[in-house]
Amino acid sequence: MTTAAAARDRARSVVRHQWDSASRTAREEDVVDLLLVVSELVTNAIRHGDGLAGFEVSPAEDGVRLTVHDNSDAVPDVAYGRGELPSGAHGQGYGWPLIIRLAREITIDPRPGGGKSISVLVPLRARP
């Protein structure tokens, strides 16, 4: 996995082929949220994490779990914030607030040998 687009394709595939079933189909608005979280996590790893070192996606009973590995030990200051959007209109700093608002069970763990892994659960609801 080397791009956010490839990661989004993989996440959508997991939803369609592993989370969806004959008795449930994910709401499209939830899939859009999932793809936004994927984009933000992968782009942050590429831009601020010294490169994407790995990407994992797996279905969970109530959503999809994402894990992004990068090569930086640095944890963003806002990673454990409340999800406030930045003040002003400078166009940056929206990624982590969006992740915090759309994902659950956010963990950031050091990787053996350096870098970190960020894992989140993005909830999915079945269409009525």
mmCIF file of C-alpha atoms in Angstrom:
data_model
loop_
_atom_site.group_PDB
_atom_site.id
_atom_site.type_symbol
_atom_site.label_atom_id
_atom_site.label_comp_id
_atom_site.label_asym_id
_atom_site.label_seq_id
_atom_site.Cartn_x
_atom_site.Cartn_y
_atom_site.Cartn_z
ATOM 1 C CA MET A 1 0.000 0.000 0.000
ATOM 2 C CA THR A 2 1.577 3.262 -1.058
ATOM 3 C CA THR A 3 -1.243 5.764 -1.561
ATOM 4 C CA ALA A 4 -4.391 6.980 0.159
ATOM 5 C CA ALA A 5 -6.367 6.022 -2.960
ATOM 6 C CA ALA A 6 -5.171 2.405 -2.761
ATOM 7 C CA ALA A 7 -5.978 2.295 0.958
ATOM 8 C CA ARG A 8 -9.485 3.642 0.304
ATOM 9 C CA ASP A 9 -10.029 0.983 -2.374
ATOM 10 C CA ARG A 10 -8.930 -1.720 0.065
ATOM 11 C CA ALA A 11 -11.189 -0.420 2.836
ATOM 12 C CA ARG A 12 -14.207 -0.238 0.510
ATOM 13 C CA SER A 13 -13.479 -3.799 -0.665
ATOM 14 C CA VAL A 14 -13.413 -5.080 2.922
ATOM 15 C CA VAL A 15 -16.776 -3.453 3.600
ATOM 16 C CA ARG A 16 -18.381 -4.845 0.453
ATOM 17 C CA HIS A 17 -16.886 -8.349 0.606
ATOM 18 C CA GLN A 18 -16.480 -8.980 4.337
ATOM 19 C CA TRP A 19 -18.714 -6.640 6.373
ATOM 20 C CA ASP A 20 -21.763 -6.567 4.125
ATOM 21 C CA SER A 21 -23.784 -9.778 4.018
ATOM 22 C CA ALA A 22 -27.106 -11.079 2.799
ATOM 23 C CA SER A 23 -28.730 -9.653 5.941
ATOM 24 C CA ARG A 24 -26.941 -6.293 6.217
ATOM 25 C CA THR A 25 -25.408 -3.654 3.994
ATOM 26 C CA ALA A 26 -23.438 -0.693 5.312
ATOM 27 C CA ARG A 27 -24.999 2.739 5.028
ATOM 28 C CA GLU A 28 -23.265 4.705 2.306
ATOM 29 C CA GLU A 29 -22.811 7.744 4.577
ATOM 30 C CA ASP A 30 -20.885 5.542 7.022
ATOM 31 C CA VAL A 31 -18.705 4.194 4.202
ATOM 32 C CA VAL A 32 -17.966 7.801 3.180
ATOM 33 C CA ASP A 33 -16.886 8.521 6.779
ATOM 34 C CA LEU A 34 -14.689 5.417 6.725
ATOM 35 C CA LEU A 35 -12.998 6.514 3.500
ATOM 36 C CA LEU A 36 -12.387 9.986 4.923
ATOM 37 C CA VAL A 37 -10.705 8.488 8.006
ATOM 38 C CA VAL A 38 -8.589 6.209 5.783
ATOM 39 C CA SER A 39 -7.505 9.207 3.691
ATOM 40 C CA GLU A 40 -6.576 11.285 6.718
ATOM 41 C CA LEU A 41 -4.630 8.525 8.493
ATOM 42 C CA VAL A 42 -2.704 7.424 5.408
ATOM 43 C CA THR A 43 -1.987 10.963 4.249
ATOM 44 C CA ASN A 44 -0.759 11.898 7.740
ATOM 45 C CA ALA A 45 1.563 8.879 7.747
ATOM 46 C CA ILE A 46 2.982 9.876 4.365
ATOM 47 C CA ARG A 47 3.288 13.603 5.120
ATOM 48 C CA HIS A 48 4.108 13.706 8.820
ATOM 49 C CA GLY A 49 5.073 10.158 9.787
ATOM 50 C CA ASP A 50 8.194 9.719 7.674
ATOM 51 C CA GLY A 51 6.293 7.464 5.290
ATOM 52 C CA LEU A 52 3.622 4.803 5.333
ATOM 53 C CA ALA A 53 5.051 1.579 6.760
ATOM 54 C CA GLY A 54 1.866 -0.494 6.591
ATOM 55 C CA PHE A 55 -1.909 -0.457 6.365
ATOM 56 C CA GLU A 56 -4.351 -2.989 7.748
ATOM 57 C CA VAL A 57 -8.127 -3.100 7.509
ATOM 58 C CA SER A 58 -10.435 -5.704 8.995
ATOM 59 C CA PRO A 59 -14.154 -6.037 9.605
ATOM 60 C CA ALA A 60 -15.514 -5.863 13.144
ATOM 61 C CA GLU A 61 -19.040 -6.569 14.340
ATOM 62 C CA ASP A 62 -19.898 -2.880 14.596
ATOM 63 C CA GLY A 63 -17.603 -1.398 11.952
ATOM 64 C CA VAL A 64 -14.175 -1.588 10.414
ATOM 65 C CA ARG A 65 -10.846 -1.501 12.228
ATOM 66 C CA LEU A 66 -8.007 0.392 10.568
ATOM 67 C CA THR A 67 -4.351 0.296 11.534
ATOM 68 C CA VAL A 68 -1.812 2.571 9.912
ATOM 69 C CA HIS A 69 1.900 2.130 10.598
ATOM 70 C CA ASP A 70 4.425 4.895 10.009
ATOM 71 C CA ASN A 71 8.117 5.510 10.636
ATOM 72 C CA SER A 72 7.915 8.400 13.100
ATOM 73 C CA ASP A 73 7.844 8.183 16.877
ATOM 74 C CA ALA A 74 6.142 11.595 17.115
ATOM 75 C CA VAL A 75 2.529 11.606 18.303
ATOM 76 C CA PRO A 76 0.475 14.576 17.103
ATOM 77 C CA ASP A 77 -0.397 16.980 19.930
ATOM 78 C CA VAL A 78 -4.071 16.932 18.943
ATOM 79 C CA ALA A 79 -4.339 13.138 18.689
ATOM 80 C CA TYR A 80 -6.024 12.843 22.079
ATOM 81 C CA GLY A 81 -8.002 16.058 21.815
ATOM 82 C CA ARG A 82 -11.753 16.524 21.767
ATOM 83 C CA GLY A 83 -11.975 17.052 18.021
ATOM 84 C CA GLU A 84 -12.198 20.826 17.901
ATOM 85 C CA LEU A 85 -11.738 22.234 14.436
ATOM 86 C CA PRO A 86 -8.900 24.745 14.089
ATOM 87 C CA SER A 87 -9.754 28.419 14.283
ATOM 88 C CA GLY A 88 -9.167 30.536 11.231
ATOM 89 C CA ALA A 89 -9.395 29.566 7.592
ATOM 90 C CA HIS A 90 -5.868 28.439 6.838
ATOM 91 C CA GLY A 91 -6.964 25.079 5.402
ATOM 92 C CA GLN A 92 -4.794 22.823 7.571
ATOM 93 C CA GLY A 93 -5.248 20.996 10.840
ATOM 94 C CA TYR A 94 -8.620 19.415 10.113
ATOM 95 C CA GLY A 95 -7.409 15.811 9.833
ATOM 96 C CA TRP A 96 -7.166 14.773 13.477
ATOM 97 C CA PRO A 97 -10.385 16.525 14.512
ATOM 98 C CA LEU A 98 -12.189 14.616 11.753
ATOM 99 C CA ILE A 99 -10.620 11.324 12.828
ATOM 100 C CA ILE A 100 -11.613 11.968 16.458
ATOM 101 C CA ARG A 101 -15.183 12.810 15.451
ATOM 102 C CA LEU A 102 -15.667 9.853 13.091
ATOM 103 C CA ALA A 103 -13.674 7.033 14.739
ATOM 104 C CA ARG A 104 -13.707 5.260 18.091
ATOM 105 C CA GLU A 105 -11.179 3.269 20.122
ATOM 106 C CA ILE A 106 -8.232 5.347 18.916
ATOM 107 C CA THR A 107 -4.905 3.946 20.062
ATOM 108 C CA ILE A 108 -1.368 4.987 19.237
ATOM 109 C CA ASP A 109 1.363 2.488 20.052
ATOM 110 C CA PRO A 110 5.115 2.514 19.432
ATOM 111 C CA ARG A 111 6.373 -0.045 16.934
ATOM 112 C CA PRO A 112 9.335 -2.254 17.738
ATOM 113 C CA GLY A 113 12.322 -0.742 15.979
ATOM 114 C CA GLY A 114 10.748 2.724 15.723
ATOM 115 C CA GLY A 115 7.698 4.417 14.398
ATOM 116 C CA LYS A 116 4.142 4.032 15.576
ATOM 117 C CA SER A 117 0.886 2.283 14.820
ATOM 118 C CA ILE A 118 -2.414 4.127 14.919
ATOM 119 C CA SER A 119 -5.493 1.950 15.230
ATOM 120 C CA VAL A 120 -9.110 3.106 15.085
ATOM 121 C CA LEU A 121 -12.563 1.611 14.796
ATOM 122 C CA VAL A 122 -14.862 3.352 12.338
ATOM 123 C CA PRO A 123 -18.475 2.453 13.167
ATOM 124 C CA LEU A 124 -20.764 1.172 10.432
ATOM 125 C CA ARG A 125 -24.536 0.904 10.607
ATOM 126 C CA ALA A 126 -26.652 -1.361 8.465
ATOM 127 C CA ARG A 127 -29.151 0.160 6.073
ATOM 128 C CA PRO A 128 -32.707 -0.110 7.373
#
